[in-house]
Amino acid sequence: MAATRAAESLEGGQDRREEDRTRHAASRAAESPERRQDRRDEDRARHAASRTAEDFEDTRTRLDGQRARQAASRAAEDFEDTRTRLDGQRARQAASRAAESPERRQDRREEDRARHAASRAAEDSIQRRTRSEDQRRRQAASRAAQWTFMEGEAFRYDPANNYDSHPQLYIGQMSDVCPYCNALKWHAETRGMCCSGGKVKLPELQPPPEPLKSLIGPTSFEALRTANSQICATFREACQLHGLLEDDQQWDSTMSEAAAAQSPARLRNLFALILAVCGPSNPKQLWESYKKKA
């Protein structure tokens, strides 16, 4: 058989595999439930016997081959292939677990635990380190492979694809409500991220005081210049009517004191200094009040 397959052409190998898949599919479709269960038991027994006879190098070679084939297969997948594969895996696993009896489920879990314990007990320090490195490498490769189908997808965007429904992209709706602070949360979001389970309590936001409340949401520059239903000539005038600016009372007092004791030249210098540094809200009115004394 090995010599025959070695002599196969690429097309011949592809045709043979297609025939094998068709024959297997037809054979399994005709199986009775009892025959299917017997076949699976035989497969498990054969695999268990084969793996029991493996040494460390055989196991490592087999796992490396599996990972290489799996990586090559997933690298060739497109968006729909990945989605179909993941859906098929979930369906098969759900069907298999749903058909298990409680005894079979318990046996499977105990077999898994016993196999893992025996495997790790037989490890030496080098094998343990190698296994840990393999696990880290597999995890990194698995996480990277999960997003291989999205590489360059922005340049091949297809509006017909419902990307939101992909299990690796869809994160659900914020439908869960925190019972303590009423914050909206995703279903898989870590509990306590919003208020630490009611330990953090913040006061509710109060409406802003006037005149800030009246200034929220202007729709035009004219609305910004409106104060007390009156359109002002300047923004400064509107701010003054809203009480956002200080009036000129202190500058008026300063000019009044200077007018009583200083010369007109010094009074003019003081007025210029007030204009340059202090920014009075109504400089014209301030000047008109003291121009006769200046």
Coordinates of C-alpha atoms in Angstrom, one line a residue:
M1 CA 0.0 0.0 0.0
A2 CA 2.8 2.4 0.8
A3 CA 4.5 1.7 -2.5
T4 CA 1.2 2.2 -4.4
R5 CA 0.5 5.5 -2.6
A6 CA 4.1 6.7 -3.2
A7 CA 3.6 6.1 -6.9
E8 CA 0.3 8.1 -7.0
S9 CA 0.1 11.3 -8.8
L10 CA -1.4 14.4 -7.1
E11 CA -4.7 13.9 -9.0
G12 CA -4.8 10.2 -8.2
G13 CA -4.3 10.8 -4.5
Q14 CA -7.0 13.4 -4.5
D15 CA -9.4 11.1 -6.3
R16 CA -8.7 8.2 -3.9
R17 CA -9.3 10.4 -0.9
E18 CA -12.6 11.6 -2.4
E19 CA -13.7 8.0 -3.0
D20 CA -12.7 7.0 0.5
R21 CA -14.7 9.9 2.0
T22 CA -17.7 9.0 -0.1
R23 CA -17.5 5.3 0.8
H24 CA -17.1 6.1 4.5
A25 CA -20.0 8.6 4.4
A26 CA -22.3 6.0 2.7
S27 CA -21.2 3.3 5.2
R28 CA -21.9 5.4 8.2
A29 CA -25.2 6.7 6.9
A30 CA -26.3 3.0 6.7
E31 CA -25.2 2.2 10.2
S32 CA -27.7 1.3 12.9
P33 CA -27.3 3.1 16.3
E34 CA -25.9 -0.2 17.8
R35 CA -23.4 -0.7 15.0
R36 CA -22.3 3.0 15.4
Q37 CA -21.7 2.5 19.1
D38 CA -19.8 -0.7 18.5
R39 CA -17.6 1.0 15.9
R40 CA -16.8 3.9 18.2
D41 CA -15.9 1.5 21.0
E42 CA -13.6 -0.4 18.7
D43 CA -12.0 2.8 17.5
R44 CA -11.4 3.9 21.1
A45 CA -10.0 0.6 22.0
R46 CA -7.7 0.5 19.0
H47 CA -6.5 4.1 19.6
A48 CA -5.9 3.3 23.3
A49 CA -3.9 0.2 22.4
S50 CA -1.9 2.1 19.9
R51 CA -1.1 5.0 22.2
T52 CA -0.2 2.7 25.1
A53 CA 2.5 1.1 22.9
E54 CA 3.9 4.5 22.1
D55 CA 7.1 5.8 23.7
F56 CA 7.8 9.5 24.3
E57 CA 9.3 10.2 20.9
D58 CA 6.4 8.4 19.1
T59 CA 3.9 10.4 21.0
R60 CA 5.7 13.6 20.3
T61 CA 6.0 12.8 16.6
R62 CA 2.3 12.0 16.4
L63 CA 1.3 15.2 18.2
D64 CA 3.6 17.3 16.0
G65 CA 2.1 15.7 12.9
Q66 CA -1.4 16.4 14.1
R67 CA -0.6 20.0 14.9
A68 CA 1.0 20.5 11.5
R69 CA -1.9 19.1 9.6
Q70 CA -4.4 21.1 11.7
A71 CA -2.4 24.3 11.2
A72 CA -2.2 23.7 7.4
S73 CA -5.9 23.0 7.3
R74 CA -6.9 26.1 9.3
A75 CA -4.6 28.3 7.3
A76 CA -6.4 27.4 4.1
E77 CA -9.8 28.1 5.6
D78 CA -11.8 31.2 4.7
F79 CA -14.5 32.9 6.8
E80 CA -17.3 30.5 6.0
D81 CA -15.1 27.4 6.4
T82 CA -14.0 28.5 9.9
R83 CA -17.6 29.2 10.9
T84 CA -18.8 25.8 9.5
R85 CA -16.0 23.9 11.2
L86 CA -16.7 25.6 14.6
D87 CA -20.4 25.0 14.3
G88 CA -19.8 21.3 13.4
Q89 CA -17.4 20.9 16.4
R90 CA -20.0 22.3 18.8
A91 CA -22.8 20.2 17.3
R92 CA -20.8 17.0 17.5
Q93 CA -19.6 17.6 21.0
A94 CA -23.1 18.6 22.2
A95 CA -24.6 15.5 20.5
S96 CA -22.0 13.2 22.0
R97 CA -22.3 14.6 25.5
A98 CA -26.1 14.6 25.3
A99 CA -26.1 10.9 24.4
E100 CA -23.9 10.0 27.3
S101 CA -25.4 8.2 30.2
P102 CA -24.4 9.5 33.7
E103 CA -22.2 6.4 34.2
R104 CA -20.5 6.9 30.8
R105 CA -19.9 10.6 31.6
Q106 CA -18.4 9.7 35.0
D107 CA -16.2 7.0 33.4
R108 CA -15.0 9.4 30.7
R109 CA -14.0 12.0 33.2
E110 CA -12.2 9.4 35.4
E111 CA -10.4 8.0 32.4
D112 CA -9.2 11.5 31.4
R113 CA -8.0 12.2 35.0
A114 CA -6.3 8.9 35.3
R115 CA -4.6 9.2 31.9
H116 CA -3.3 12.7 32.7
A117 CA -2.1 11.7 36.1
A118 CA -0.3 8.6 34.8
S119 CA 1.3 10.5 32.0
R120 CA 2.6 13.3 34.3
A121 CA 3.7 10.8 36.9
A122 CA 5.9 9.1 34.4
E123 CA 7.5 12.3 33.2
D124 CA 11.1 13.3 34.1
S125 CA 12.2 16.9 34.5
I126 CA 13.1 17.2 30.8
Q127 CA 9.8 15.8 29.6
R128 CA 7.9 18.0 32.0
R129 CA 9.7 21.1 30.8
T130 CA 9.1 20.0 27.2
R131 CA 5.4 19.4 27.8
S132 CA 5.1 22.9 29.4
E133 CA 6.8 24.5 26.4
D134 CA 4.6 22.5 24.0
Q135 CA 1.5 23.7 25.9
R136 CA 2.6 27.3 25.7
R137 CA 3.4 27.0 22.1
R138 CA 0.1 25.3 21.3
Q139 CA -1.8 27.9 23.2
A140 CA 0.0 30.7 21.3
A141 CA -0.5 29.0 18.0
S142 CA -4.2 28.3 18.8
R143 CA -4.8 31.9 19.7
A144 CA -3.0 33.2 16.6
A145 CA -4.9 30.7 14.4
Q146 CA -8.2 31.8 15.7
W147 CA -7.8 35.1 13.9
T148 CA -6.0 33.8 10.8
F149 CA -9.3 34.0 8.9
M150 CA -9.4 37.8 9.6
E151 CA -6.0 38.6 8.1
G152 CA -6.5 41.2 5.4
E153 CA -10.3 40.9 5.8
A154 CA -10.7 44.7 5.8
F155 CA -9.4 44.8 2.2
R156 CA -11.8 42.0 1.2
Y157 CA -14.9 43.3 3.1
D158 CA -18.1 41.7 1.8
P159 CA -21.3 43.4 2.9
A160 CA -23.1 40.1 2.5
N161 CA -21.1 38.6 5.3
N162 CA -22.7 39.0 8.7
Y163 CA -19.4 39.5 10.7
D164 CA -21.3 40.3 13.9
S165 CA -22.7 36.8 14.1
H166 CA -19.2 35.1 14.1
P167 CA -18.6 33.5 17.5
Q168 CA -15.1 35.0 17.7
L169 CA -16.4 38.5 17.0
Y170 CA -19.8 38.7 18.5
I171 CA -19.7 39.7 22.2
G172 CA -23.5 39.9 22.7
Q173 CA -25.7 42.7 24.0
M174 CA -25.4 44.7 27.2
S175 CA -28.5 43.0 28.6
D176 CA -27.5 42.2 32.1
V177 CA -28.3 44.8 34.8
C178 CA -26.2 45.2 38.0
P179 CA -28.6 44.8 40.9
Y180 CA -26.7 47.4 42.9
C181 CA -26.0 50.3 40.6
N182 CA -28.2 49.4 37.6
A183 CA -25.2 49.5 35.2
L184 CA -25.7 47.7 31.9
K185 CA -23.2 44.8 31.5
W186 CA -22.3 42.1 29.0
H187 CA -23.3 38.6 30.0
A188 CA -19.7 37.4 30.2
E189 CA -18.4 40.5 31.9
T190 CA -16.7 40.0 35.2
R191 CA -18.9 40.6 38.1
G192 CA -18.1 43.6 40.3
M193 CA -16.4 45.6 37.6
C194 CA -18.9 48.4 37.9
C195 CA -19.4 49.0 41.6
S196 CA -17.6 46.1 43.4
G197 CA -20.8 44.4 44.3
G198 CA -22.4 47.6 45.8
K199 CA -19.3 48.6 47.8
V200 CA -18.7 51.7 45.6
K201 CA -21.6 54.2 45.7
L202 CA -21.5 57.5 43.7
P203 CA -24.1 60.3 44.2
E204 CA -26.4 60.8 41.3
L205 CA -25.6 63.7 39.0
Q206 CA -27.7 66.7 39.7
P207 CA -28.9 69.1 37.1
P208 CA -26.6 72.0 36.5
P209 CA -27.5 75.3 38.2
E210 CA -28.6 78.4 36.3
P211 CA -27.3 80.0 34.1
L212 CA -25.4 76.9 33.0
K213 CA -28.6 74.9 32.6
S214 CA -29.9 77.5 30.1
L215 CA -26.7 77.4 28.1
I216 CA -26.8 73.7 27.6
G217 CA -27.6 72.7 24.0
P218 CA -27.5 76.0 22.0
T219 CA -28.3 75.3 18.4
S220 CA -26.8 78.5 16.9
F221 CA -24.5 81.5 17.6
E222 CA -27.6 83.6 18.0
A223 CA -28.8 81.3 20.7
L224 CA -25.5 81.8 22.5
R225 CA -26.0 85.6 22.3
T226 CA -29.5 85.3 23.8
A227 CA -30.1 86.2 27.5
N228 CA -33.4 86.6 29.2
S229 CA -35.2 86.3 25.8
Q230 CA -33.1 89.2 24.5
I231 CA -30.5 88.9 21.7
C232 CA -27.4 90.7 22.8
A233 CA -25.0 92.6 20.5
T234 CA -21.9 90.6 21.7
F235 CA -21.2 87.4 23.5
R236 CA -19.6 89.4 26.4
E237 CA -22.8 91.2 26.9
A238 CA -24.8 87.9 27.0
C239 CA -22.3 86.5 29.5
Q240 CA -22.6 89.6 31.6
L241 CA -26.4 89.4 31.6
H242 CA -26.2 85.7 32.6
G243 CA -24.0 86.7 35.5
L244 CA -20.9 84.8 34.2
L245 CA -18.6 87.9 34.3
E246 CA -17.7 90.3 37.1
D247 CA -19.1 93.8 36.6
D248 CA -17.0 97.0 36.5
Q249 CA -17.7 98.1 40.0
Q250 CA -14.2 97.6 41.2
W251 CA -12.7 99.4 38.2
D252 CA -15.2 102.2 38.7
S253 CA -14.1 102.5 42.4
T254 CA -10.5 102.5 41.3
M255 CA -11.0 105.3 38.8
S256 CA -13.1 107.3 41.3
E257 CA -10.3 107.2 43.9
A258 CA -7.7 108.1 41.3
A259 CA -9.8 111.0 39.9
A260 CA -10.0 112.6 43.4
A261 CA -6.2 112.5 44.0
Q262 CA -4.3 112.1 40.7
S263 CA -3.6 114.3 37.8
P264 CA -5.4 113.8 34.4
A265 CA -2.3 112.3 32.9
R266 CA -2.1 109.7 35.6
L267 CA -5.8 109.0 35.4
R268 CA -5.4 108.3 31.6
N269 CA -2.4 106.0 32.3
L270 CA -4.5 104.1 34.9
F271 CA -7.4 103.7 32.5
A272 CA -5.0 102.4 29.8
L273 CA -3.6 99.9 32.3
I274 CA -7.1 98.7 33.2
L275 CA -7.9 98.2 29.5
A276 CA -4.7 96.3 28.9
V277 CA -4.6 94.1 31.9
C278 CA -8.0 93.9 33.6
G279 CA -10.4 93.6 30.7
P280 CA -13.4 95.6 31.9
S281 CA -16.7 94.4 30.6
N282 CA -17.9 97.8 29.4
P283 CA -14.8 100.0 28.8
K284 CA -16.7 102.6 26.8
Q285 CA -19.1 103.3 29.7
L286 CA -16.1 103.4 32.2
W287 CA -14.4 106.0 30.0
E288 CA -17.5 108.1 29.5
S289 CA -17.8 108.3 33.3
Y290 CA -14.3 109.9 33.8
K291 CA -13.3 111.4 30.5
K292 CA -14.1 114.9 31.7
K293 CA -11.6 114.5 34.6
A294 CA -9.0 113.0 32.3

